[in-house]
Coordinates of C-alpha atoms in Angstrom, one line a residue:
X1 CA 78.7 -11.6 -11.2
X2 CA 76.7 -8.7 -9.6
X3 CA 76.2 -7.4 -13.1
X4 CA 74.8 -10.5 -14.5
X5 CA 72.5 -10.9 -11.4
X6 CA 70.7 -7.9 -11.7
X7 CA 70.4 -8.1 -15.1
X8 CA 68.8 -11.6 -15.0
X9 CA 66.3 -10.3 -12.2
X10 CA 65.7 -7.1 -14.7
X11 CA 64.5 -9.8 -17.3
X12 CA 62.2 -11.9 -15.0
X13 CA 60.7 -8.8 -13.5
X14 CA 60.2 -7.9 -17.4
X15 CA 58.4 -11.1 -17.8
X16 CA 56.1 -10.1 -15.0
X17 CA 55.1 -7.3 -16.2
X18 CA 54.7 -9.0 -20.1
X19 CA 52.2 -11.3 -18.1
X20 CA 55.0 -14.4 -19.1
X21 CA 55.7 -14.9 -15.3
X22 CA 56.3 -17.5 -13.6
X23 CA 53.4 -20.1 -13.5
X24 CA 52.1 -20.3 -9.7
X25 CA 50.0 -23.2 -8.7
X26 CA 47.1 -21.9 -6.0
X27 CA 45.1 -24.6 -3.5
X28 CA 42.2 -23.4 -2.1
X29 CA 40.7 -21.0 -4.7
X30 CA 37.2 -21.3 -3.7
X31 CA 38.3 -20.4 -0.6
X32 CA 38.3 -17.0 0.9
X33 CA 42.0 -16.1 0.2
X34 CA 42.6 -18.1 -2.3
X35 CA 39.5 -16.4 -4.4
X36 CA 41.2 -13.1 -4.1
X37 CA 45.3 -14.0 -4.5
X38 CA 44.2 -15.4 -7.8
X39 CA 43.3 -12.1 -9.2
X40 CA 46.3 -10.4 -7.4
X41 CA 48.6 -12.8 -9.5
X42 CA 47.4 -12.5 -12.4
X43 CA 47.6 -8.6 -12.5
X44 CA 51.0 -9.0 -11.2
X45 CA 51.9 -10.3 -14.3
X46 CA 52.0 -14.1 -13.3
X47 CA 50.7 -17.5 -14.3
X48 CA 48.7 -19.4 -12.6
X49 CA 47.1 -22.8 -12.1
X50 CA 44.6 -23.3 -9.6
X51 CA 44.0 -26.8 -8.0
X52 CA 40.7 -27.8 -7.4
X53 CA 39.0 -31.1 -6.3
X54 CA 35.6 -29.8 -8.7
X55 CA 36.8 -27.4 -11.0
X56 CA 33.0 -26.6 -11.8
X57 CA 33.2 -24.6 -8.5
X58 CA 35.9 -22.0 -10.4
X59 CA 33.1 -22.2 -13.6
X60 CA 31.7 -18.5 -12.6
X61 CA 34.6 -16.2 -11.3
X62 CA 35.4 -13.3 -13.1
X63 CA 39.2 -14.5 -13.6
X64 CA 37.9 -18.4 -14.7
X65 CA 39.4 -17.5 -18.0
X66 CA 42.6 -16.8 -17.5
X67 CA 44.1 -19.3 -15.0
X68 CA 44.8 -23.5 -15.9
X69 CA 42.6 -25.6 -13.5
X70 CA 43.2 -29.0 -12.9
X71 CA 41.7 -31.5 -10.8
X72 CA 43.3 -32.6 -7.7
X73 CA 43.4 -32.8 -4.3
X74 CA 45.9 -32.6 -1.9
X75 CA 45.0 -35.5 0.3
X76 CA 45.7 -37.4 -2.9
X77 CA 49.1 -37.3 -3.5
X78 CA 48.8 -39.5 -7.2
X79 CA 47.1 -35.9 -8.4
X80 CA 49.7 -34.3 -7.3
X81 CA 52.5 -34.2 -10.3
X82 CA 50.7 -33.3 -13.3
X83 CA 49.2 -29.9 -11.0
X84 CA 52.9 -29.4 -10.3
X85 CA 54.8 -29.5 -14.0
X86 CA 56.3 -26.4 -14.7
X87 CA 55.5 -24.9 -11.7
X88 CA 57.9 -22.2 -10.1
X89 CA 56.1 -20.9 -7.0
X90 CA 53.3 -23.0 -4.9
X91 CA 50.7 -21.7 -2.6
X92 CA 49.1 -24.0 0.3
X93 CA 46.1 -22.5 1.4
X94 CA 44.1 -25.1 2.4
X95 CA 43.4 -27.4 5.7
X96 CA 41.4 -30.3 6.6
X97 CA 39.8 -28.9 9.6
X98 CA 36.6 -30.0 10.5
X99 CA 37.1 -33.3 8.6
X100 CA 36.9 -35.3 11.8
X101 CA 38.7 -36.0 15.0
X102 CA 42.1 -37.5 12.6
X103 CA 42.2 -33.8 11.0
X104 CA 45.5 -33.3 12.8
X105 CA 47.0 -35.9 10.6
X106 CA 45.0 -35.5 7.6
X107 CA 46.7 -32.0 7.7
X108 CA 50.5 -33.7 8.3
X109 CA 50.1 -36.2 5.5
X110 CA 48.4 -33.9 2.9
X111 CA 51.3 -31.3 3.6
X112 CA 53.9 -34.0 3.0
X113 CA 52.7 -35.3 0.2
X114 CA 52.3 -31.8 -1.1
X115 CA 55.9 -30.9 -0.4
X116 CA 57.5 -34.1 -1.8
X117 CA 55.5 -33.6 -4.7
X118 CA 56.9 -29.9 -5.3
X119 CA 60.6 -31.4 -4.6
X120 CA 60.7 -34.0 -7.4
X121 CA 59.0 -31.3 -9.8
X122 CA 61.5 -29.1 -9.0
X123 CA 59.7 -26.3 -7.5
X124 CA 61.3 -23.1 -6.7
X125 CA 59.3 -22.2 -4.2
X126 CA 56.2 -22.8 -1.3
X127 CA 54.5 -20.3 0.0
X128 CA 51.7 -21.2 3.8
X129 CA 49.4 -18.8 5.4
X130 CA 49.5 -20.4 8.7
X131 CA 48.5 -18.9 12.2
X132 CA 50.2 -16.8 14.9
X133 CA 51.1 -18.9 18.0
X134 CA 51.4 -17.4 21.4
X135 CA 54.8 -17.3 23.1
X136 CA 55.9 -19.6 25.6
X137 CA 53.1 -22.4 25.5
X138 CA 54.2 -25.5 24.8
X139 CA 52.6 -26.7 21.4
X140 CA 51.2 -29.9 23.2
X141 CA 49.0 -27.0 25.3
X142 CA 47.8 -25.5 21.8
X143 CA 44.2 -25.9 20.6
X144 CA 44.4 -28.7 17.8
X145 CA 43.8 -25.8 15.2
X146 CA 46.8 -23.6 15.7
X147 CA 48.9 -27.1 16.3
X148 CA 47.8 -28.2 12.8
X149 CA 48.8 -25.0 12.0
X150 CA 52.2 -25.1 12.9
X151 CA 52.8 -29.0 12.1
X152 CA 52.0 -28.4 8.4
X153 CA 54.0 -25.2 8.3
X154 CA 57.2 -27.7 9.5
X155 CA 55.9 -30.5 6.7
X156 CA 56.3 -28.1 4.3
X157 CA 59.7 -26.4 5.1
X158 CA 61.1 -30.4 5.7
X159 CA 60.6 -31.0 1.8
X160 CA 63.7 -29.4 1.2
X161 CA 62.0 -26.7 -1.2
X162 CA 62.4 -22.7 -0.2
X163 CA 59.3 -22.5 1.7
X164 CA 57.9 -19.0 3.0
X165 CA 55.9 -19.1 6.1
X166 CA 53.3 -16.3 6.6
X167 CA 52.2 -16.4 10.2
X168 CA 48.9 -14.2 11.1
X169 CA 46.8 -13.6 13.7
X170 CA 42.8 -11.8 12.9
X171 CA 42.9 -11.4 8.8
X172 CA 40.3 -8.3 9.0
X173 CA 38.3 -8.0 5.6
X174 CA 34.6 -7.9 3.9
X175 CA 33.7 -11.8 4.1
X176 CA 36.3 -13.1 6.5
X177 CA 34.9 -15.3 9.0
X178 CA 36.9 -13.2 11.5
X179 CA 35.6 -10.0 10.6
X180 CA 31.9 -10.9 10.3
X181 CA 32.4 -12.7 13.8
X182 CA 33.4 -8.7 14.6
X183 CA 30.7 -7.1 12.7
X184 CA 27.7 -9.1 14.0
X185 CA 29.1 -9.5 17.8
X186 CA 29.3 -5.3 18.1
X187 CA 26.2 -5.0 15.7
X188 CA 23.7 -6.6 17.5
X189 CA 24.4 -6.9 21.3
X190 CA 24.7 -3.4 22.5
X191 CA 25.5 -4.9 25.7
X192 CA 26.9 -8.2 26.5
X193 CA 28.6 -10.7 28.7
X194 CA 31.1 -12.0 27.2
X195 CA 33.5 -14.7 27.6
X196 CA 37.3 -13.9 29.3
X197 CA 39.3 -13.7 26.1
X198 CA 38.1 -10.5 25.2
X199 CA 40.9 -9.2 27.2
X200 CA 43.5 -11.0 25.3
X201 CA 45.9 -9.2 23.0
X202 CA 45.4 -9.1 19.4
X203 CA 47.6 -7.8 16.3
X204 CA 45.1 -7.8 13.2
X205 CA 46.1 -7.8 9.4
X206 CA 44.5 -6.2 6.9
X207 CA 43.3 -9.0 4.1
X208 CA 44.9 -6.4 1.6
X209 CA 48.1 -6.4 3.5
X210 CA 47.9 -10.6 3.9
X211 CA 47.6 -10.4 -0.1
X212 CA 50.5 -8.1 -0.9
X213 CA 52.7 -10.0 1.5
X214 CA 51.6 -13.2 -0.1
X215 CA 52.3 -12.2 -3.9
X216 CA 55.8 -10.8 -2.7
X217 CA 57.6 -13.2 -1.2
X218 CA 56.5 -15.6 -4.8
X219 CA 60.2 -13.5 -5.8
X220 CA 62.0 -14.1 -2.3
X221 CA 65.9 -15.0 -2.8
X222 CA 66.1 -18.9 -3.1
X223 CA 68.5 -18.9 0.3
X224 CA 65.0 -17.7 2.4
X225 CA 63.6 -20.4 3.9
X226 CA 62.0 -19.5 7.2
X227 CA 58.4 -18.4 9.3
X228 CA 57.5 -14.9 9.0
X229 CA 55.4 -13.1 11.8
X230 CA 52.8 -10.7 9.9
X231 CA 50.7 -8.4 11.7
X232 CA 49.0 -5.0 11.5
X233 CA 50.1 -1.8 13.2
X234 CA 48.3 -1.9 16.3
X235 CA 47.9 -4.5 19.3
X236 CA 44.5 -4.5 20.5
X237 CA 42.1 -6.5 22.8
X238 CA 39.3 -7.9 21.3
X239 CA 37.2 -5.5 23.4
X240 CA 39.0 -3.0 21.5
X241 CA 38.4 -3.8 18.8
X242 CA 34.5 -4.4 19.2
X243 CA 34.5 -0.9 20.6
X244 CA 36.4 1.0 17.7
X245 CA 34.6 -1.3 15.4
X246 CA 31.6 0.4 16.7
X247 CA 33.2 4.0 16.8
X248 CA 33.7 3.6 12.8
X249 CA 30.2 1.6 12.2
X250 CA 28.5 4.8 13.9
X251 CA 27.4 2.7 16.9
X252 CA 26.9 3.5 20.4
X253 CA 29.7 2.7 22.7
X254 CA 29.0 -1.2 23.7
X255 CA 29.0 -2.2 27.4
X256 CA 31.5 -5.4 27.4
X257 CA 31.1 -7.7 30.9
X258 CA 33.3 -10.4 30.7
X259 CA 32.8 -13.4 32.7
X260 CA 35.5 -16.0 33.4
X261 CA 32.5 -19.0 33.4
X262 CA 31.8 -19.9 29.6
X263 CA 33.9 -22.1 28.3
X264 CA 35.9 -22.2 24.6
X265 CA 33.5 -24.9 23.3
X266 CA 30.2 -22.6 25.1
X267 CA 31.5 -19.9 23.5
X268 CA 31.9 -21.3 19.8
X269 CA 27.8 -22.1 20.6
X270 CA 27.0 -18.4 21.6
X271 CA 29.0 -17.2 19.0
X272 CA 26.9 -19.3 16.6
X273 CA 23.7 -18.4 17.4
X274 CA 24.9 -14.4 17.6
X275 CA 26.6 -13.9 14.3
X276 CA 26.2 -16.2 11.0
X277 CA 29.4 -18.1 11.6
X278 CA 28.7 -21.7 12.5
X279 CA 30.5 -22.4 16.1
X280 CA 32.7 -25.3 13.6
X281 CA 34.3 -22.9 12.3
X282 CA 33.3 -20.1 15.4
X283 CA 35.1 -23.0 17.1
X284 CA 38.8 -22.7 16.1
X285 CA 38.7 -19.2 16.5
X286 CA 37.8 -19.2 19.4
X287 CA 40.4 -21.3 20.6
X288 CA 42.7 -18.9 18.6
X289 CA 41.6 -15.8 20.7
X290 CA 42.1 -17.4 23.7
X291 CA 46.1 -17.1 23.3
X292 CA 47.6 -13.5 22.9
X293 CA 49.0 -13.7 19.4
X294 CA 51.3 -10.9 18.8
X295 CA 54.0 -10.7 16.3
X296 CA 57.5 -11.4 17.8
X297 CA 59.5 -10.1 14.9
X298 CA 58.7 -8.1 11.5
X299 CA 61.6 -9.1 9.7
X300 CA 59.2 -9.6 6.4
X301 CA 60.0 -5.9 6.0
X302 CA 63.8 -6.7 5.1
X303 CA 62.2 -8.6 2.1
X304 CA 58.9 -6.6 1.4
X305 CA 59.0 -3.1 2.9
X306 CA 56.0 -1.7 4.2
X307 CA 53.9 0.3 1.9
X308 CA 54.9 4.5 1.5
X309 CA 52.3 5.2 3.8
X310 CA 52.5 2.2 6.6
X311 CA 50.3 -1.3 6.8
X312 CA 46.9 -0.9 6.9
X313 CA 45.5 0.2 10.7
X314 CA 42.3 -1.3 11.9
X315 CA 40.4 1.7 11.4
X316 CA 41.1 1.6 7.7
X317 CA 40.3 -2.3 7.5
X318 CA 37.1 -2.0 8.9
X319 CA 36.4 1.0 6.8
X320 CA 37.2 -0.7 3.2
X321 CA 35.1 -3.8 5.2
X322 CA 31.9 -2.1 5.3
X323 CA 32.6 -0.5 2.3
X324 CA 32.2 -3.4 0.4
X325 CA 29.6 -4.7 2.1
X326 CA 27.4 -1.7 1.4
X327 CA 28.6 -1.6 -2.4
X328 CA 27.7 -5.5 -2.6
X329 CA 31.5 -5.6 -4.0
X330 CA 32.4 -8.7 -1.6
X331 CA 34.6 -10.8 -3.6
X332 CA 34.9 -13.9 -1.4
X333 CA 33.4 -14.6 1.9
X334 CA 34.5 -17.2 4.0
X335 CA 31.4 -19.1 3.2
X336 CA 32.6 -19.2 -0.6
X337 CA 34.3 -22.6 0.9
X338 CA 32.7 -25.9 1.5
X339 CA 32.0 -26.6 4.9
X340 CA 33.6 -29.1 6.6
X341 CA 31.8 -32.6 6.4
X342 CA 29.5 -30.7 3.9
X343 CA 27.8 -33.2 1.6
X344 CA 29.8 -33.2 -2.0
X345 CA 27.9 -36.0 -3.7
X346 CA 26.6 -35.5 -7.1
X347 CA 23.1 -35.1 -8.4
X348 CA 21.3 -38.5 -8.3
X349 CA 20.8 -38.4 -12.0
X350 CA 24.5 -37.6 -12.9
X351 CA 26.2 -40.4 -14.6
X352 CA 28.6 -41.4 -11.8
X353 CA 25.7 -41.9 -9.8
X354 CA 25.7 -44.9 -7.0
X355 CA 22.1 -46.1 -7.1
X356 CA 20.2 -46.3 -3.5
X357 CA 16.8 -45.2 -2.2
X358 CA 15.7 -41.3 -3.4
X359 CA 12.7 -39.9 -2.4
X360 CA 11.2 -36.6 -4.4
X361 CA 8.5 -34.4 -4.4
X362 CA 7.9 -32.7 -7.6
X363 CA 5.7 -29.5 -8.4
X364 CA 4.7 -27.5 -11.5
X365 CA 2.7 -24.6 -12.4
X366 CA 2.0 -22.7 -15.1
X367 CA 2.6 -19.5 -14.5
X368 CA 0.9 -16.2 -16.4
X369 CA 4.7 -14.8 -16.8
X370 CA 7.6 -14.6 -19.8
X371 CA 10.5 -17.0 -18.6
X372 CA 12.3 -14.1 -17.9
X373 CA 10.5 -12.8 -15.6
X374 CA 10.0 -16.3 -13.5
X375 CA 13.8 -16.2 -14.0
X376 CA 13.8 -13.2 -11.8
X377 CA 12.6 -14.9 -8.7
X378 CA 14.2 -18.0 -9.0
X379 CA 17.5 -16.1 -9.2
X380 CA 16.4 -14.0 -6.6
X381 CA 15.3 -16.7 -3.9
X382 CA 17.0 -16.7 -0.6
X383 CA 18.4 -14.3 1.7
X384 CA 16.4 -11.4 2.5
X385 CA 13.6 -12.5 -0.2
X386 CA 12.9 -15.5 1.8
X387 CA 11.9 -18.7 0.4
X388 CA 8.4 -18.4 -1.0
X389 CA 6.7 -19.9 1.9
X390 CA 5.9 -20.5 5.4
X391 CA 8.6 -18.3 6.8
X392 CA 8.2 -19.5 10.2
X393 CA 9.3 -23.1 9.2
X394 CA 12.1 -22.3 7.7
X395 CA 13.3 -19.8 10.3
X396 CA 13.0 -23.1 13.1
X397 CA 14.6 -25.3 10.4
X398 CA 17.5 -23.1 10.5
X399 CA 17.6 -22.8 13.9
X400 CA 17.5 -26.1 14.8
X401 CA 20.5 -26.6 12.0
X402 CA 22.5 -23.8 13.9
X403 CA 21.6 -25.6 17.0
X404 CA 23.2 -28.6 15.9
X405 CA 26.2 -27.0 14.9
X406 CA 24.9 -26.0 11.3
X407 CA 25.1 -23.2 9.0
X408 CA 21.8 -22.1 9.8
X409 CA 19.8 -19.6 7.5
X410 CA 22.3 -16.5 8.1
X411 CA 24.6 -17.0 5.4
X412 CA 22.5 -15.0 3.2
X413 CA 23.6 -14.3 -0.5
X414 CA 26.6 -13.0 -1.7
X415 CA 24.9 -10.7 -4.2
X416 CA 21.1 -9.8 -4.1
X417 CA 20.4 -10.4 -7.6
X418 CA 23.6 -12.9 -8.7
X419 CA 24.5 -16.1 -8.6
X420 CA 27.2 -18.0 -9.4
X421 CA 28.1 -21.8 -9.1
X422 CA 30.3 -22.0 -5.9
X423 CA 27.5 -19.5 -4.0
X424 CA 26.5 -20.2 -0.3
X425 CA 22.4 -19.4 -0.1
X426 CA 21.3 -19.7 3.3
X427 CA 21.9 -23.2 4.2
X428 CA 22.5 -24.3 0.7
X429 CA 25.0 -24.4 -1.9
X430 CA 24.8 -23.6 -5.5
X431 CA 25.6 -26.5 -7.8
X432 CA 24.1 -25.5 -11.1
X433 CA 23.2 -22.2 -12.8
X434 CA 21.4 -22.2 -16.7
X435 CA 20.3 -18.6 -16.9
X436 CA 16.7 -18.6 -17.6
X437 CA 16.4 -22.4 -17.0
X438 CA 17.8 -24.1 -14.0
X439 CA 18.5 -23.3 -10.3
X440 CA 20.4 -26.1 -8.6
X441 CA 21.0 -26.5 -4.8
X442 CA 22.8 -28.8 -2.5
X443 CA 21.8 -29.1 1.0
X444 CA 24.4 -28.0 3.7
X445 CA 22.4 -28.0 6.6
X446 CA 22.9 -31.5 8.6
X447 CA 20.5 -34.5 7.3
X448 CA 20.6 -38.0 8.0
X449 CA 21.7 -37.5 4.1
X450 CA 22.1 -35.9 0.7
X451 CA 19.6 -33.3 -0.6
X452 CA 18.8 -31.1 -3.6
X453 CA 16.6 -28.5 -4.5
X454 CA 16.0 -27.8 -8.3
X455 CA 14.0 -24.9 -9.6
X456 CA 13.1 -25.0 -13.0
X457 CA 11.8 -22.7 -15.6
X458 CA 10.4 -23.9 -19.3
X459 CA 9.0 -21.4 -22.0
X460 CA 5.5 -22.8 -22.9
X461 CA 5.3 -21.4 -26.3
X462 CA 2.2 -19.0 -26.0
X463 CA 4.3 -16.1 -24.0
X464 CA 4.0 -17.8 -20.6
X465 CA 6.1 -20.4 -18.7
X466 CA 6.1 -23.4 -16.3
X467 CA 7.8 -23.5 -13.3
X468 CA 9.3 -27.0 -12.4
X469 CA 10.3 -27.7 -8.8
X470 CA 12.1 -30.9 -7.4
X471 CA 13.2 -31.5 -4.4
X472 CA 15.6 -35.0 -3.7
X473 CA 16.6 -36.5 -0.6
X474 CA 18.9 -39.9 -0.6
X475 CA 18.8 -41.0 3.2
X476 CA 21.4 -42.8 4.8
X477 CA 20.5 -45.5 7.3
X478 CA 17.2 -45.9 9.1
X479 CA 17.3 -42.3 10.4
X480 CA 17.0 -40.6 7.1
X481 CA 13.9 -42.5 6.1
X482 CA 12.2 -41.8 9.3
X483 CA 13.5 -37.9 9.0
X484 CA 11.8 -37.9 5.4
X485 CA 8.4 -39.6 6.6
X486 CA 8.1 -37.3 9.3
X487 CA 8.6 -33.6 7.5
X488 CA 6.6 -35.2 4.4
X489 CA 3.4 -34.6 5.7
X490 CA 4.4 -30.9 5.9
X491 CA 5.7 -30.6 1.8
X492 CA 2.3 -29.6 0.6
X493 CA 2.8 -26.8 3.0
X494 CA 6.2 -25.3 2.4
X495 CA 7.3 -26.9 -1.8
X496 CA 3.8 -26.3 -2.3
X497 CA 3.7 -22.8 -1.3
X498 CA 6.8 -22.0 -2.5
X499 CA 5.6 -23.2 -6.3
X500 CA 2.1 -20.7 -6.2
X501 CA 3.5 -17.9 -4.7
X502 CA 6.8 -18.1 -7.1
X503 CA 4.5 -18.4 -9.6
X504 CA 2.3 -15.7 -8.4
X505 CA 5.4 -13.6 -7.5
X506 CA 6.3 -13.7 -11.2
X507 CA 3.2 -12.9 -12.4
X508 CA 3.2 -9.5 -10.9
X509 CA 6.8 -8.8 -12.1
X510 CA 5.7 -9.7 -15.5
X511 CA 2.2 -7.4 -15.1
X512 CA 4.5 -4.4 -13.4
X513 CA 6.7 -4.6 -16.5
X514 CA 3.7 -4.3 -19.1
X515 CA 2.5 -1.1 -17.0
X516 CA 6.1 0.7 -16.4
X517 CA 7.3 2.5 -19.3
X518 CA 11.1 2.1 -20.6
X519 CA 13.0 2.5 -23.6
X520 CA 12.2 -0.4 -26.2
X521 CA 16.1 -0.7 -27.0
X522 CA 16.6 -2.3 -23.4
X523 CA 15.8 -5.7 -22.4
X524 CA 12.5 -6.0 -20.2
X525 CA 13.1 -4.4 -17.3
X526 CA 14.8 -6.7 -14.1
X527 CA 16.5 -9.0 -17.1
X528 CA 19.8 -10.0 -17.1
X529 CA 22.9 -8.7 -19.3
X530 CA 24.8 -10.5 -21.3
X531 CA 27.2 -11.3 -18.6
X532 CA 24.8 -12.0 -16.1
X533 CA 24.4 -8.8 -14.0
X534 CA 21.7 -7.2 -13.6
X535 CA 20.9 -4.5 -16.5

């Protein structure tokens, strides 16, 4: 019997390494860890299927070719069995947070559905990266984030399917909402008052060590059915950690006064204005860090020993962190998910579209540039380039979406030069990318509605181009037409301005270009490669 065990395991592990693996179905792959597991997967030698509600959103990552993606969505169970046939090993790494007071049970009901639906396909397997929970308070006391937590951890170990719960506290890596909170709170207040819980005890993980935990226990024994407490090496206060993040960053020590008078919800606000995370989604971890959330047991390491030279210390995390960040290698951020209550609608013009009210304002300009070279700005737009325009007004418009609980401007790009479908920009979203043709954005920021911004660039035929810009706003209810009357005066100003001095902008690019000298076997100089980045 022994014999004919191990030489059955020999054969699957064969398969993994053939690439003929088992096929793993992945939720939440435009999320922050689902974007990176995917990759891990596959070079582990699995299969995998992702899960998306718009599978347009996977169009642009680097792996898009080599997964299935079906449309679905967990909070409709009838999409539920054809995502699961054939599927040996689930991962749920998604949440309804954020989706409105009823989240709680959004979560519950999404989860069972989820599990059922892996039971009657006959799934070996479901694997949750749920949250840390401090001992000895009652759940009832929890914040309603880490009690979702838990509740959908339960749902899915009730379906009856071996169900591997990874319980973490801070995931520390470039783009995680928890380390940016980090980064920016030590980077710019050298001193600060600072709520109580920056006393409370912490035990950060590595993202690298979340992901080699997660693609591990896909090959658990069938028998393990249980919640796993997964943490890094050290226990450390928040203040800690702020502090050593600064001894690695090359900082100044940072003078830390807490005060016991701001409460969770004033603290998600300060946190919001202070570091690019919106306080709803500053909000929940907050509430997380106001519990000590320390790792009771480590018996993962029975099933999936620690690496030859330990887990990951927070040093090290924050090292590879700013690593990435300076080589612009960030592969997900925890922006690369929608937002909560973020606007999903399509374009007014798509087929599928409901009719209503839309307002535009169109522009156009020819411009004394090759396409390519007006490409180069339209690509470029956002982040530290700015928007083309009236810098002040955009800079109150984003502080007045912050303000109201908003992204804000601060999201920034997640490469300088690319973009992708799926990208946060600043307080919008991109929906459409034609290289050398179309820009398309969705508004994020909060509107009394839907908006879009489209950026267009046409070839004129005489070695020049026209730039095209639209932007749409559908309002909903009598606010958003009286929000659209009252910023309209203000569109000659700010679309207006953004058309000349794109146009101008590319002009210069296109007369720099003429006067620089390089080799005639390249493309012009700032054009793109073949796959997209720059040459």
């Amino acid at each position: 019997m022994g014999t004919e065990r191990a030489d059955g395991r020999d054969q699957a592990d064969q398969r993994v390494r053939d690439g003929q693996g088992p096929l793993c179905l992945v939720t939440g792959a435009t999320g922050y860890i689902g974007g990176r597991l995917v990759p891990e997967l596959l070079d582990a030698g699995y299969r995998v299927r992702c899960l998306a509600r718009d599978p347009n959103r996977l169009r642009d990552q680097p792996w898009r070719q080599r997964v299935e993606v079906t449309t679905g969505d967990v909070t409709r169970a009838e999409t539920l069995p054809a995502a699961f046939e054939d599927v040996e090993v689930a991962y749920y790494l998604v949440h309804a947070l954020g989706s409105g007071s009823d989240f709680e049970r959004v979560d519950r009901e999404a989860a069972r559905s989820f599990g059922r639906a892996a039971k009657e396909a006959g799934a070996g397997r479901l694997v949750y990266l749920g949250g840390l929970t401090p001992p000895g308070v009652p759940e009832s006391e929890l914040s309603p984030h880490l009690r979702s937590r838990a509740e959908v951890g339960r749902e899915l170990a009730a379906s009856g399917v071996p169900t591997a719960q990874l319980r973490a506290a801070v995931i520390l890596g470039s783009g995680s909402a928890s380390f940016e909170m980090l980064r920016y709170l030590s980077e710019r207040l050298p001193a600060m008052i600072t709520p109580h819980w920056v006393n409370t005890r912490i035990q950060p993980l590595a993202v690298r060590d979340v992901l080699r935990y997660l693609v591990a226990v896909a090959e658990l024994p069938s028998d393990v059915s249980r919640a796993f407490d997964v943490g890094g090496p050290q226990v450390l206060t928040y203040r800690q950690m702020m502090q050593r993040y600064a001894s690695v960053a090359g900082l100044k020590r940072r003078l830390i006064l807490p005060v016991p008078l701001l409460t969770p919800r004033l603290s998600s606000r300060w946190v919001g204005l202070v570091t690019p995370v919106p306080s709803g989604i500053a909000g929940p971890l907050v509430e997380s860090l106001r519990y000590e959330v320390v790792c009771r047991e480590h018996d993962i390491a029975a099933y999936v020993p620690d690496p030859p030279g330990g887990l990951t210390s927070f040093e090290q995390a924050v090292r590879l962190a700013l690593r990435r960040v300076k080589d612009r290698d960030v592969a997900t951020s925890w922006s690369s998910a929608s937002l909560p209550g973020a606007p999903s609608d399509p374009l007014p013009t798509d087929p599928d579209w409901s009719g209503g009210n839309l307002y535009e304002d169109r522009r156009a300009r020819a411009v004394d540039a090759p396409p390519w070279a007006l490409w180069q700005v339209v690509r470029g737009i956002g982040g530290q380039n700015g928007w083309y325009s009236f810098p002040l007004a955009w800079s109150v418009r984003g502080l007045l979406d912050r303000l109201s609980g908003g992204v804000g401007l601060r999201r920034g790009r997640r490469d300088p030069c690319d973009l992708r479908v799926g990208d946060s920009l600043d307080f919008w979203r991109v929906e459409e990318v034609v290289p050398e043709k179309l820009l398309r954005l969705r508004a994020e920021m909060r509107l009394p509605g839907l908006a879009w911004l489209e950026l267009c660039v046409e070839d004129d035929g005489r070695g020049g181009s026209v730039y095209r810009q639209r932007a749409l706003f559908r309002p909903r209810g009598l606010a958003g037409h009286a929000y659209w009357w009252s910023v309209s005066p203000f569109h000659a100003i700010v679309f207006g301005g953004m058309a000349r001095n794109i146009a101008r902008k590319a002009a210069e690019r296109a007369r720099s270009a003429r006067t620089t000298p390089h080799d005639p076997a390249d493309p012009a100089p700032g054009r793109t490669s073949p796959k997209g980045s720059p040459s």
